[in-house]
């Protein structure tokens, strides 16, 4: 075997290994995991070729002092791989839920459109209509 063929074969092997390592880190390595809580806005089954379960969680909160301290709404878009978990979430729409998720660096079309994959429901609570209303101050209270 000539020297050029050896260099070409070793370079090819190294490129294939580098590509495999990149794909693993980008699509299969769990970059982070945690819990998000908020009101489940929607969960749907959609897709052109690979149908996946996609959802949205609304987290309410306050902006920092730099932005004026106003109320904001944070949206957490996620995908669900497990059909039974997605069916359970479909019955929780409009409720306050805590969801455990895993974060990947990239999305795969058959795993979902998002890089956040929900894998467990921690808790489900009914929304409290009293806390979701804006208090009205009468002139007598001023």
GROMACS .gro file of N, CA and C in nm:
model
  426
    1UNK      N    1   0.085  -0.117   0.000
    1UNK     CA    2   0.000   0.000   0.000
    1UNK      C    3   0.090   0.124   0.000
    2UNK      N    4   0.058   0.216  -0.084
    2UNK     CA    5   0.141   0.335  -0.093
    2UNK      C    6   0.112   0.431   0.021
    3UNK      N    7   0.200   0.525   0.037
    3UNK     CA    8   0.188   0.625   0.145
    3UNK      C    9   0.065   0.712   0.124
    4UNK      N   10   0.035   0.746   0.003
    4UNK     CA   11  -0.082   0.831  -0.027
    4UNK      C   12  -0.211   0.759   0.009
    5UNK      N   13  -0.219   0.630  -0.018
    5UNK     CA   14  -0.338   0.553   0.017
    5UNK      C   15  -0.354   0.543   0.168
    6UNK      N   16  -0.241   0.527   0.240
    6UNK     CA   17  -0.248   0.522   0.387
    6UNK      C   18  -0.296   0.655   0.444
    7UNK      N   19  -0.243   0.764   0.393
    7UNK     CA   20  -0.284   0.897   0.440
    7UNK      C   21  -0.432   0.920   0.410
    8UNK      N   22  -0.474   0.883   0.291
    8UNK     CA   23  -0.615   0.900   0.253
    8UNK      C   24  -0.707   0.816   0.341
    9UNK      N   25  -0.668   0.691   0.368
    9UNK     CA   26  -0.754   0.604   0.450
    9UNK      C   27  -0.759   0.654   0.595
   10UNK      N   28  -0.646   0.696   0.651
   10UNK     CA   29  -0.647   0.747   0.789
   10UNK      C   30  -0.725   0.879   0.799
   11UNK      N   31  -0.710   0.963   0.700
   11UNK     CA   32  -0.786   1.089   0.698
   11UNK      C   33  -0.935   1.060   0.689
   12UNK      N   34  -0.974   0.965   0.607
   12UNK     CA   35  -1.116   0.928   0.594
   12UNK      C   36  -1.171   0.875   0.726
   13UNK      N   37  -1.093   0.789   0.792
   13UNK     CA   38  -1.137   0.734   0.921
   13UNK      C   39  -1.153   0.846   1.024
   14UNK      N   40  -1.056   0.937   1.030
   14UNK     CA   41  -1.064   1.048   1.126
   14UNK      C   42  -1.182   1.140   1.096
   15UNK      N   43  -1.211   1.166   0.969
   15UNK     CA   44  -1.326   1.249   0.933
   15UNK      C   45  -1.458   1.182   0.971
   16UNK      N   46  -1.466   1.053   0.948
   16UNK     CA   47  -1.588   0.979   0.984
   16UNK      C   48  -1.607   0.980   1.136
   17UNK      N   49  -1.499   0.959   1.212
   17UNK     CA   50  -1.509   0.964   1.359
   17UNK      C   51  -1.546   1.103   1.408
   18UNK      N   52  -1.489   1.207   1.347
   18UNK     CA   53  -1.522   1.344   1.385
   18UNK      C   54  -1.668   1.375   1.355
   19UNK      N   55  -1.718   1.329   1.240
   19UNK     CA   56  -1.859   1.350   1.205
   19UNK      C   57  -1.951   1.275   1.301
   20UNK      N   58  -1.914   1.153   1.337
   20UNK     CA   59  -1.994   1.076   1.433
   20UNK      C   60  -1.995   1.143   1.570
   21UNK      N   61  -1.881   1.194   1.614
   21UNK     CA   62  -1.875   1.264   1.744
   21UNK      C   63  -1.958   1.392   1.739
   22UNK      N   64  -1.952   1.466   1.630
   22UNK     CA   65  -2.032   1.588   1.616
   22UNK      C   66  -2.181   1.556   1.621
   23UNK      N   67  -2.224   1.455   1.547
   23UNK     CA   68  -2.366   1.417   1.545
   23UNK      C   69  -2.413   1.372   1.683
   24UNK      N   70  -2.329   1.298   1.753
   24UNK     CA   71  -2.365   1.253   1.888
   24UNK      C   72  -2.384   1.372   1.981
   25UNK      N   73  -2.287   1.463   1.983
   25UNK     CA   74  -2.294   1.579   2.072
   25UNK      C   75  -2.411   1.670   2.034
   26UNK      N   76  -2.433   1.690   1.907
   26UNK     CA   77  -2.538   1.782   1.860
   26UNK      C   78  -2.679   1.727   1.883
   27UNK      N   79  -2.700   1.598   1.860
   27UNK     CA   80  -2.836   1.545   1.859
   27UNK      C   81  -2.870   1.444   1.968
   28UNK      N   82  -2.772   1.382   2.032
   28UNK     CA   83  -2.802   1.276   2.128
   28UNK      C   84  -2.749   1.302   2.269
   29UNK      N   85  -2.652   1.389   2.285
   29UNK     CA   86  -2.596   1.421   2.417
   29UNK      C   87  -2.693   1.514   2.489
   30UNK      N   88  -2.733   1.476   2.612
   30UNK     CA   89  -2.824   1.559   2.690
   30UNK      C   90  -2.742   1.674   2.748
   31UNK      N   91  -2.766   1.794   2.695
   31UNK     CA   92  -2.692   1.914   2.735
   31UNK      C   93  -2.735   1.962   2.873
   32UNK      N   94  -2.863   1.951   2.903
   32UNK     CA   95  -2.915   1.993   3.033
   32UNK      C   96  -3.051   1.933   3.057
   33UNK      N   97  -3.092   1.932   3.182
   33UNK     CA   98  -3.228   1.888   3.215
   33UNK      C   99  -3.275   1.967   3.335
   34UNK      N  100  -3.407   1.978   3.346
   34UNK     CA  101  -3.464   2.056   3.455
   34UNK      C  102  -3.615   2.045   3.459
   35UNK      N  103  -3.676   2.138   3.533
   35UNK     CA  104  -3.820   2.141   3.551
   35UNK      C  105  -3.869   2.281   3.517
   36UNK      N  106  -3.975   2.289   3.440
   36UNK     CA  107  -4.042   2.416   3.409
   36UNK      C  108  -4.185   2.405   3.457
   37UNK      N  109  -4.236   2.515   3.511
   37UNK     CA  110  -4.374   2.519   3.559
   37UNK      C  111  -4.447   2.635   3.494
   38UNK      N  112  -4.575   2.615   3.467
   38UNK     CA  113  -4.656   2.719   3.407
   38UNK      C  114  -4.789   2.661   3.361
   39UNK      N  115  -4.865   2.745   3.295
   39UNK     CA  116  -4.995   2.702   3.245
   39UNK      C  117  -4.977   2.639   3.107
   40UNK      N  118  -5.028   2.517   3.092
   40UNK     CA  119  -5.018   2.448   2.964
   40UNK      C  120  -5.112   2.513   2.865
   41UNK      N  121  -5.055   2.576   2.765
   41UNK     CA  122  -5.133   2.650   2.666
   41UNK      C  123  -5.187   2.557   2.559
   42UNK      N  124  -5.100   2.474   2.502
   42UNK     CA  125  -5.144   2.386   2.395
   42UNK      C  126  -5.052   2.266   2.383
   43UNK      N  127  -5.106   2.160   2.330
   43UNK     CA  128  -5.028   2.043   2.287
   43UNK      C  129  -5.098   1.988   2.164
   44UNK      N  130  -5.020   1.961   2.061
   44UNK     CA  131  -5.079   1.917   1.936
   44UNK      C  132  -4.991   1.812   1.869
   45UNK      N  133  -5.050   1.739   1.780
   45UNK     CA  134  -4.984   1.636   1.702
   45UNK      C  135  -4.974   1.688   1.560
   46UNK      N  136  -4.851   1.718   1.514
   46UNK     CA  137  -4.840   1.779   1.382
   46UNK      C  138  -4.708   1.741   1.316
   47UNK      N  139  -4.700   1.769   1.187
   47UNK     CA  140  -4.580   1.744   1.110
   47UNK      C  141  -4.612   1.704   0.968
   48UNK      N  142  -4.517   1.728   0.877
   48UNK     CA  143  -4.537   1.694   0.737
   48UNK      C  144  -4.506   1.547   0.713
   49UNK      N  145  -4.387   1.504   0.748
   49UNK     CA  146  -4.345   1.365   0.726
   49UNK      C  147  -4.351   1.288   0.858
   50UNK      N  148  -4.280   1.340   0.959
   50UNK     CA  149  -4.281   1.278   1.091
   50UNK      C  150  -4.376   1.357   1.180
   51UNK      N  151  -4.485   1.297   1.219
   51UNK     CA  152  -4.581   1.361   1.308
   51UNK      C  153  -4.526   1.351   1.450
   52UNK      N  154  -4.519   1.465   1.518
   52UNK     CA  155  -4.468   1.470   1.654
   52UNK      C  156  -4.562   1.551   1.741
   53UNK      N  157  -4.549   1.534   1.872
   53UNK     CA  158  -4.630   1.609   1.968
   53UNK      C  159  -4.552   1.734   2.008
   54UNK      N  160  -4.613   1.849   1.986
   54UNK     CA  161  -4.551   1.978   2.016
   54UNK      C  162  -4.640   2.052   2.116
   55UNK      N  163  -4.578   2.116   2.215
   55UNK     CA  164  -4.656   2.186   2.317
   55UNK      C  165  -4.597   2.320   2.353
   56UNK      N  166  -4.677   2.397   2.428
   56UNK     CA  167  -4.634   2.529   2.473
   56UNK      C  168  -4.681   2.549   2.616
   57UNK      N  169  -4.590   2.594   2.699
   57UNK     CA  170  -4.616   2.624   2.839
   57UNK      C  171  -4.599   2.775   2.857
   58UNK      N  172  -4.695   2.840   2.922
   58UNK     CA  173  -4.686   2.983   2.947
   58UNK      C  174  -4.642   3.005   3.091
   59UNK      N  175  -4.529   3.073   3.108
   59UNK     CA  176  -4.477   3.105   3.240
   59UNK      C  177  -4.493   3.255   3.260
   60UNK      N  178  -4.561   3.294   3.365
   60UNK     CA  179  -4.577   3.437   3.391
   60UNK      C  180  -4.470   3.481   3.489
   61UNK      N  181  -4.443   3.610   3.488
   61UNK     CA  182  -4.341   3.662   3.578
   61UNK      C  183  -4.327   3.812   3.560
   62UNK      N  184  -4.221   3.864   3.617
   62UNK     CA  185  -4.193   4.007   3.609
   62UNK      C  186  -4.062   4.028   3.536
   63UNK      N  187  -4.057   4.137   3.456
   63UNK     CA  188  -3.931   4.174   3.392
   63UNK      C  189  -3.843   4.243   3.494
   64UNK      N  190  -3.717   4.249   3.465
   64UNK     CA  191  -3.623   4.313   3.555
   64UNK      C  192  -3.636   4.464   3.556
   65UNK      N  193  -3.557   4.529   3.642
   65UNK     CA  194  -3.562   4.675   3.658
   65UNK      C  195  -3.519   4.747   3.531
   66UNK      N  196  -3.435   4.686   3.449
   66UNK     CA  197  -3.388   4.750   3.326
   66UNK      C  198  -3.500   4.771   3.226
   67UNK      N  199  -3.601   4.685   3.230
   67UNK     CA  200  -3.710   4.693   3.132
   67UNK      C  201  -3.835   4.757   3.191
   68UNK      N  202  -3.825   4.815   3.307
   68UNK     CA  203  -3.939   4.886   3.362
   68UNK      C  204  -4.021   4.807   3.462
   69UNK      N  205  -3.987   4.684   3.492
   69UNK     CA  206  -4.058   4.605   3.592
   69UNK      C  207  -4.199   4.567   3.554
   70UNK      N  208  -4.229   4.558   3.425
   70UNK     CA  209  -4.364   4.524   3.382
   70UNK      C  210  -4.382   4.373   3.379
   71UNK      N  211  -4.508   4.332   3.371
   71UNK     CA  212  -4.540   4.189   3.365
   71UNK      C  213  -4.510   4.137   3.225
   72UNK      N  214  -4.453   4.019   3.219
   72UNK     CA  215  -4.423   3.957   3.091
   72UNK      C  216  -4.474   3.814   3.089
   73UNK      N  217  -4.477   3.755   2.973
   73UNK     CA  218  -4.516   3.616   2.959
   73UNK      C  219  -4.406   3.543   2.885
   74UNK      N  220  -4.349   3.441   2.949
   74UNK     CA  221  -4.245   3.360   2.886
   74UNK      C  222  -4.309   3.233   2.831
   75UNK      N  223  -4.275   3.200   2.709
   75UNK     CA  224  -4.328   3.079   2.648
   75UNK      C  225  -4.217   2.974   2.644
   76UNK      N  226  -4.251   2.853   2.679
   76UNK     CA  227  -4.160   2.739   2.675
   76UNK      C  228  -4.216   2.641   2.574
   77UNK      N  229  -4.156   2.636   2.456
   77UNK     CA  230  -4.198   2.542   2.351
   77UNK      C  231  -4.121   2.412   2.368
   78UNK      N  232  -4.192   2.300   2.358
   78UNK     CA  233  -4.131   2.171   2.382
   78UNK      C  234  -4.191   2.065   2.291
   79UNK      N  235  -4.124   1.952   2.284
   79UNK     CA  236  -4.173   1.835   2.211
   79UNK      C  237  -4.188   1.720   2.310
   80UNK      N  238  -4.276   1.625   2.276
   80UNK     CA  239  -4.298   1.506   2.358
   80UNK      C  240  -4.281   1.385   2.267
   81UNK      N  241  -4.198   1.289   2.309
   81UNK     CA  242  -4.174   1.169   2.230
   81UNK      C  243  -4.273   1.059   2.266
   82UNK      N  244  -4.305   1.045   2.394
   82UNK     CA  245  -4.390   0.937   2.444
   82UNK      C  246  -4.538   0.969   2.419
   83UNK      N  247  -4.607   0.881   2.346
   83UNK     CA  248  -4.749   0.902   2.312
   83UNK      C  249  -4.837   0.905   2.437
   84UNK      N  250  -4.812   0.819   2.534
   84UNK     CA  251  -4.894   0.815   2.656
   84UNK      C  252  -4.877   0.943   2.738
   85UNK      N  253  -4.756   0.995   2.742
   85UNK     CA  254  -4.731   1.121   2.812
   85UNK      C  255  -4.802   1.236   2.740
   86UNK      N  256  -4.798   1.236   2.607
   86UNK     CA  257  -4.866   1.340   2.530
   86UNK      C  258  -5.018   1.333   2.550
   87UNK      N  259  -5.074   1.212   2.555
   87UNK     CA  260  -5.217   1.197   2.581
   87UNK      C  261  -5.254   1.250   2.719
   88UNK      N  262  -5.169   1.225   2.818
   88UNK     CA  263  -5.194   1.278   2.953
   88UNK      C  264  -5.188   1.430   2.952
   89UNK      N  265  -5.093   1.487   2.879
   89UNK     CA  266  -5.082   1.633   2.872
   89UNK      C  267  -5.201   1.695   2.799
   90UNK      N  268  -5.257   1.624   2.702
   90UNK     CA  269  -5.372   1.677   2.629
   90UNK      C  270  -5.493   1.696   2.721
   91UNK      N  271  -5.500   1.618   2.828
   91UNK     CA  272  -5.608   1.634   2.925
   91UNK      C  273  -5.577   1.743   3.027
   92UNK      N  274  -5.458   1.802   3.022
   92UNK     CA  275  -5.416   1.904   3.119
   92UNK      C  276  -5.416   2.045   3.061
   93UNK      N  277  -5.466   2.065   2.942
   93UNK     CA  278  -5.464   2.196   2.880
   93UNK      C  279  -5.537   2.298   2.967
   94UNK      N  280  -5.473   2.412   2.990
   94UNK     CA  281  -5.531   2.516   3.074
   94UNK      C  282  -5.499   2.502   3.221
   95UNK      N  283  -5.432   2.395   3.260
   95UNK     CA  284  -5.397   2.372   3.400
   95UNK      C  285  -5.250   2.410   3.424
   96UNK      N  286  -5.216   2.433   3.548
   96UNK     CA  287  -5.078   2.462   3.585
   96UNK      C  288  -5.006   2.329   3.602
   97UNK      N  289  -4.897   2.310   3.528
   97UNK     CA  290  -4.823   2.185   3.532
   97UNK      C  291  -4.675   2.212   3.558
   98UNK      N  292  -4.610   2.113   3.616
   98UNK     CA  293  -4.464   2.112   3.628
   98UNK      C  294  -4.415   1.998   3.541
   99UNK      N  295  -4.326   2.030   3.447
   99UNK     CA  296  -4.279   1.932   3.350
   99UNK      C  297  -4.128   1.914   3.361
  100UNK      N  298  -4.083   1.789   3.361
  100UNK     CA  299  -3.939   1.760   3.356
  100UNK      C  300  -3.900   1.748   3.210
  101UNK      N  301  -3.788   1.811   3.173
  101UNK     CA  302  -3.745   1.811   3.034
  101UNK      C  303  -3.596   1.783   3.022
  102UNK      N  304  -3.556   1.743   2.903
  102UNK     CA  305  -3.415   1.728   2.867
  102UNK      C  306  -3.388   1.823   2.751
  103UNK      N  307  -3.272   1.888   2.756
  103UNK     CA  308  -3.234   1.981   2.650
  103UNK      C  309  -3.122   1.921   2.566
  104UNK      N  310  -3.143   1.923   2.436
  104UNK     CA  311  -3.042   1.878   2.341
  104UNK      C  312  -2.994   1.998   2.264
  105UNK      N  313  -2.879   1.991   2.201
  105UNK     CA  314  -2.825   2.104   2.125
  105UNK      C  315  -2.892   2.118   1.989
  106UNK      N  316  -2.957   2.015   1.940
  106UNK     CA  317  -3.023   2.021   1.811
  106UNK      C  318  -3.148   1.934   1.810
  107UNK      N  319  -3.238   1.964   1.718
  107UNK     CA  320  -3.363   1.889   1.706
  107UNK      C  321  -3.353   1.789   1.592
  108UNK      N  322  -3.412   1.673   1.612
  108UNK     CA  323  -3.423   1.572   1.507
  108UNK      C  324  -3.569   1.567   1.463
  109UNK      N  325  -3.596   1.557   1.333
  109UNK     CA  326  -3.734   1.564   1.287
  109UNK      C  327  -3.825   1.455   1.343
  110UNK      N  328  -3.774   1.337   1.370
  110UNK     CA  329  -3.858   1.229   1.423
  110UNK      C  330  -3.872   1.237   1.574
  111UNK      N  331  -3.792   1.321   1.640
  111UNK     CA  332  -3.801   1.339   1.785
  111UNK      C  333  -3.886   1.461   1.819
  112UNK      N  334  -3.898   1.555   1.728
  112UNK     CA  335  -3.977   1.674   1.752
  112UNK      C  336  -3.911   1.797   1.692
  113UNK      N  337  -3.985   1.905   1.688
  113UNK     CA  338  -3.935   2.028   1.628
  113UNK      C  339  -3.854   2.113   1.726
  114UNK      N  340  -3.859   2.081   1.853
  114UNK     CA  341  -3.791   2.161   1.955
  114UNK      C  342  -3.669   2.086   2.008
  115UNK      N  343  -3.578   2.161   2.069
  115UNK     CA  344  -3.462   2.097   2.131
  115UNK      C  345  -3.490   2.061   2.277
  116UNK      N  346  -3.607   2.100   2.328
  116UNK     CA  347  -3.649   2.063   2.463
  116UNK      C  348  -3.750   1.948   2.453
  117UNK      N  349  -3.718   1.834   2.516
  117UNK     CA  350  -3.804   1.716   2.511
  117UNK      C  351  -3.856   1.688   2.651
  118UNK      N  352  -3.989   1.697   2.668
  118UNK     CA  353  -4.051   1.668   2.798
  118UNK      C  354  -4.062   1.517   2.813
  119UNK      N  355  -4.017   1.467   2.929
  119UNK     CA  356  -4.019   1.323   2.951
  119UNK      C  357  -4.097   1.282   3.076
  120UNK      N  358  -4.151   1.378   3.152
  120UNK     CA  359  -4.227   1.342   3.272
  120UNK      C  360  -4.313   1.460   3.316
  121UNK      N  361  -4.427   1.427   3.377
  121UNK     CA  362  -4.513   1.527   3.441
  121UNK      C  363  -4.488   1.517   3.591
  122UNK      N  364  -4.442   1.626   3.651
  122UNK     CA  365  -4.414   1.627   3.794
  122UNK      C  366  -4.542   1.649   3.874
  123UNK      N  367  -4.620   1.752   3.836
  123UNK     CA  368  -4.745   1.779   3.907
  123UNK      C  369  -4.842   1.853   3.815
  124UNK      N  370  -4.971   1.843   3.849
  124UNK     CA  371  -5.078   1.911   3.777
  124UNK      C  372  -5.168   1.976   3.880
  125UNK      N  373  -5.200   2.104   3.861
  125UNK     CA  374  -5.289   2.177   3.952
  125UNK      C  375  -5.391   2.254   3.869
  126UNK      N  376  -5.509   2.266   3.924
  126UNK     CA  377  -5.611   2.350   3.860
  126UNK      C  378  -5.568   2.496   3.872
  127UNK      N  379  -5.600   2.576   3.773
  127UNK     CA  380  -5.571   2.718   3.784
  127UNK      C  381  -5.669   2.780   3.881
  128UNK      N  382  -5.620   2.873   3.959
  128UNK     CA  383  -5.702   2.941   4.058
  128UNK      C  384  -5.755   3.070   3.996
  129UNK      N  385  -5.885   3.077   3.966
  129UNK     CA  386  -5.937   3.195   3.899
  129UNK      C  387  -5.924   3.322   3.984
  130UNK      N  388  -5.915   3.309   4.115
  130UNK     CA  389  -5.903   3.428   4.200
  130UNK      C  390  -5.767   3.494   4.180
  131UNK      N  391  -5.660   3.416   4.166
  131UNK     CA  392  -5.528   3.474   4.149
  131UNK      C  393  -5.500   3.518   4.006
  132UNK      N  394  -5.584   3.479   3.912
  132UNK     CA  395  -5.563   3.518   3.773
  132UNK      C  396  -5.640   3.644   3.735
  133UNK      N  397  -5.707   3.707   3.830
  133UNK     CA  398  -5.782   3.827   3.800
  133UNK      C  399  -5.704   3.950   3.846
  134UNK      N  400  -5.734   4.063   3.784
  134UNK     CA  401  -5.671   4.189   3.821
  134UNK      C  402  -5.756   4.253   3.929
  135UNK      N  403  -5.696   4.290   4.043
  135UNK     CA  404  -5.776   4.349   4.150
  135UNK      C  405  -5.826   4.488   4.109
  136UNK      N  406  -5.950   4.515   4.145
  136UNK     CA  407  -6.009   4.645   4.116
  136UNK      C  408  -6.010   4.725   4.245
  137UNK      N  409  -5.950   4.844   4.240
  137UNK     CA  410  -5.942   4.930   4.358
  137UNK      C  411  -6.052   5.036   4.344
  138UNK      N  412  -6.137   5.038   4.441
  138UNK     CA  413  -6.245   5.138   4.442
  138UNK      C  414  -6.192   5.269   4.499
  139UNK      N  415  -6.260   5.381   4.473
  139UNK     CA  416  -6.215   5.510   4.528
  139UNK      C  417  -6.211   5.511   4.681
  140UNK      N  418  -6.293   5.429   4.748
  140UNK     CA  419  -6.293   5.427   4.893
  140UNK      C  420  -6.162   5.368   4.949
  141UNK      N  421  -6.096   5.282   4.870
  141UNK     CA  422  -5.975   5.215   4.917
  141UNK      C  423  -5.850   5.301   4.898
  142UNK      N  424  -5.862   5.408   4.824
  142UNK     CA  425  -5.745   5.493   4.797
  142UNK      C  426  -5.714   5.585   4.911
   0.00000   0.00000   0.00000
